[in-house]
C-alpha positions as a LaTeX table, in Angstrom:
\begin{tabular}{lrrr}
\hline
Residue & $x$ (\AA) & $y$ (\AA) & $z$ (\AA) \\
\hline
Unk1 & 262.26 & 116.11 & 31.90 \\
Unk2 & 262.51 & 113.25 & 29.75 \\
Unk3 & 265.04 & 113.17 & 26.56 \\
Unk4 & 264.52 & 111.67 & 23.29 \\
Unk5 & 266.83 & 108.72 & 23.21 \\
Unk6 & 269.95 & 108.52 & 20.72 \\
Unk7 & 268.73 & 105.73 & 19.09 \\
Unk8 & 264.98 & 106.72 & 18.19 \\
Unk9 & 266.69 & 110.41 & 16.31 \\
Unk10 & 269.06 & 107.55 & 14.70 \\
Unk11 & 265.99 & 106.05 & 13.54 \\
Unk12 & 264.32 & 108.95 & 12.65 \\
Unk13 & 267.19 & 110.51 & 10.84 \\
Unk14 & 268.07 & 107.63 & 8.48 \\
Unk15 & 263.86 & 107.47 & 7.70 \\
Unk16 & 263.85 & 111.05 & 6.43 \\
Unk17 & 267.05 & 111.05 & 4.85 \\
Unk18 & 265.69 & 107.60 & 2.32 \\
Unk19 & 262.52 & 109.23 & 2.18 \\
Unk20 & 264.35 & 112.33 & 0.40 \\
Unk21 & 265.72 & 110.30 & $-2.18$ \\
Unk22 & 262.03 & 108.69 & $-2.41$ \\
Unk23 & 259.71 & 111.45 & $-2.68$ \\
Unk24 & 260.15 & 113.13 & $-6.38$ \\
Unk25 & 258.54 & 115.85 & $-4.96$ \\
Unk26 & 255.46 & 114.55 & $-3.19$ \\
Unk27 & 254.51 & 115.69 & 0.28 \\
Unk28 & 255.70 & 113.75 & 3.66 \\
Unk29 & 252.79 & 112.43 & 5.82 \\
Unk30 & 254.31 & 112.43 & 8.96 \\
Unk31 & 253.32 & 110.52 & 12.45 \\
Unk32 & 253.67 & 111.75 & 16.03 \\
Unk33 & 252.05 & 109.25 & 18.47 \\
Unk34 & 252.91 & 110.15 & 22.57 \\
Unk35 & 251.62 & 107.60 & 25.34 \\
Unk36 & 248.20 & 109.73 & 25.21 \\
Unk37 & 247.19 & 111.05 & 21.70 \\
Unk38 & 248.33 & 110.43 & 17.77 \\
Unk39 & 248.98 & 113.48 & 15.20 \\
Unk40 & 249.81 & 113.38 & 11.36 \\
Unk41 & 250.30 & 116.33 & 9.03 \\
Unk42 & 251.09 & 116.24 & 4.93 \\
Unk43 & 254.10 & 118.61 & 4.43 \\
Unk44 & 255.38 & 120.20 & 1.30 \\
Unk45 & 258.93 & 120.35 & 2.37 \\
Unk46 & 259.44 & 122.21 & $-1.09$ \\
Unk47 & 257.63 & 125.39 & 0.10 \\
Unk48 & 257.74 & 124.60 & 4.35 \\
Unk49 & 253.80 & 124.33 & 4.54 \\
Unk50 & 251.25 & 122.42 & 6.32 \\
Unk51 & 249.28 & 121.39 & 3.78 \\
Unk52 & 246.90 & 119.07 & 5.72 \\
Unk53 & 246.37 & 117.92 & 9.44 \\
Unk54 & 244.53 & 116.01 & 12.30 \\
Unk55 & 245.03 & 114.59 & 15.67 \\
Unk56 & 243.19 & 113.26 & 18.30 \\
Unk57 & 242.83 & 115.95 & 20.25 \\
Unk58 & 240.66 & 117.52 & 18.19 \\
Unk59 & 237.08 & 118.29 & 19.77 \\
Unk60 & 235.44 & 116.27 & 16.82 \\
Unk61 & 237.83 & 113.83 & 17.84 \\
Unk62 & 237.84 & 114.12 & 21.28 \\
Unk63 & 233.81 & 113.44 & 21.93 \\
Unk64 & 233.88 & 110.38 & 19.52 \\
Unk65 & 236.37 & 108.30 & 20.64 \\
Unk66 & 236.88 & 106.66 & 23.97 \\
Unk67 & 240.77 & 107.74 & 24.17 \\
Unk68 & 243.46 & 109.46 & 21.79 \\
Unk69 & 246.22 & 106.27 & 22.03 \\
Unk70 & 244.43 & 103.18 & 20.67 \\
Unk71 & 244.36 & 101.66 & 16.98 \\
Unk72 & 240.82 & 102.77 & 16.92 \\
Unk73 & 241.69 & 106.56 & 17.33 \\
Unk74 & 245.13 & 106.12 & 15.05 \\
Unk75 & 242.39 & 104.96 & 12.76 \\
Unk76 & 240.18 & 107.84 & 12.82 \\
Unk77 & 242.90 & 110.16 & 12.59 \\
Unk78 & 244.04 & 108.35 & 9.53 \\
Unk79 & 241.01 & 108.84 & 7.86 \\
Unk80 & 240.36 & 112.44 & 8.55 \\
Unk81 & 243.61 & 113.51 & 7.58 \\
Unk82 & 242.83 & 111.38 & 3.99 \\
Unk83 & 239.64 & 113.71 & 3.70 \\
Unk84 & 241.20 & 116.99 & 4.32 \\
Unk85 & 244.19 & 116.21 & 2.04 \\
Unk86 & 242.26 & 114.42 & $-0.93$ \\
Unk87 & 240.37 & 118.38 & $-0.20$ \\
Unk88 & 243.15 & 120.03 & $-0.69$ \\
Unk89 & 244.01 & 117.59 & $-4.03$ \\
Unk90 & 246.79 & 115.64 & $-2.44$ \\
Unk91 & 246.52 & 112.46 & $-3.66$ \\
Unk92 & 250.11 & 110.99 & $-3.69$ \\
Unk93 & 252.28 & 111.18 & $-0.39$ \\
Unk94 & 255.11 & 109.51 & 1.03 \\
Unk95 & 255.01 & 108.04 & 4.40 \\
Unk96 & 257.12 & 109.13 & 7.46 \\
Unk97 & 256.88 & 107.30 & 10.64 \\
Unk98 & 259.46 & 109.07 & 12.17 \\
Unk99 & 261.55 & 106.77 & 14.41 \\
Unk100 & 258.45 & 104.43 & 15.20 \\
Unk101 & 257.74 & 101.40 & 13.98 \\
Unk102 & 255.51 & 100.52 & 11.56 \\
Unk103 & 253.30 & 98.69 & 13.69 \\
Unk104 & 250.06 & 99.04 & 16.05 \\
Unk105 & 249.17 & 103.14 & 15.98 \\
Unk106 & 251.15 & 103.78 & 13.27 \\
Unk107 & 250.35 & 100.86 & 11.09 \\
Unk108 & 246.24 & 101.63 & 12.00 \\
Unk109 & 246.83 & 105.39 & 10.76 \\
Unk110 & 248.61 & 104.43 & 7.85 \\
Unk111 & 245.69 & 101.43 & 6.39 \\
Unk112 & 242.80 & 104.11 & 7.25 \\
Unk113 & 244.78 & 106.91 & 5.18 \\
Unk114 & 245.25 & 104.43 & 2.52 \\
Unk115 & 241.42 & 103.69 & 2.61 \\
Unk116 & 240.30 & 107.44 & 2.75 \\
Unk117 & 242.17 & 108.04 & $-0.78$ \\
Unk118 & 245.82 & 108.24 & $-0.40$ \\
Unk119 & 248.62 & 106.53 & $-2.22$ \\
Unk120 & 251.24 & 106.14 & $-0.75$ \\
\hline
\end{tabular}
């Protein structure tokens, strides 16, 4: 079984703990990408809810795109999340990549949720 290594919960750690100081009470759009599939949710930590979500492993998801772990899916992902939360009226968020980088997936979800509505 594999373990998350010391430096990526370093990483992800010091992210969260600026984005606290950041937020002035917005919700947290937070990233999840494994080698096979991408997932982002809007949290209000205030209350502990779920106030949006989407992955690609959704069905909708699932039968339109040729594979969950590309920029194209990231990209899709990023935009239905932007639907369902600009739905909900969610307009302002701030972003949580976790301990990955901001770059390929990550970067691809984050432009399409921009373009579906959200400020961040």
């Amino acid at each position: 079984m594999a373990s998350v290594s010391k430096s990526f919960i370093k990483r992800r750690d010091r992210v969260r703990r600026a984005l606290k100081k950041k937020s002035d009470g917005r919700p947290r759009l937070t990233v999840h990408r494994s080698s096979q599939h991408i997932y982002a949710q809007v949290i209000d930590d205030a209350k502990g809810n779920t106030l949006a979500a989407a992955s690609s492993l959704e069905k909708q998801m699932r039968s339109d795109l040729k594979t969950g772990a590309d920029k194209d899916a990231a990209a899709a992902v990023g935009k239905l999340l932007a639907e369902r939360a600009v739905a909900a009226g969610i307009k302002s968020v701030v972003f949580d990549r976790g301990g990955f980088l901001f770059h390929g997936r990550v970067k691809a979800l984050a432009d399409a949720a921009r373009e579906g509505g959200l400020d961040f």
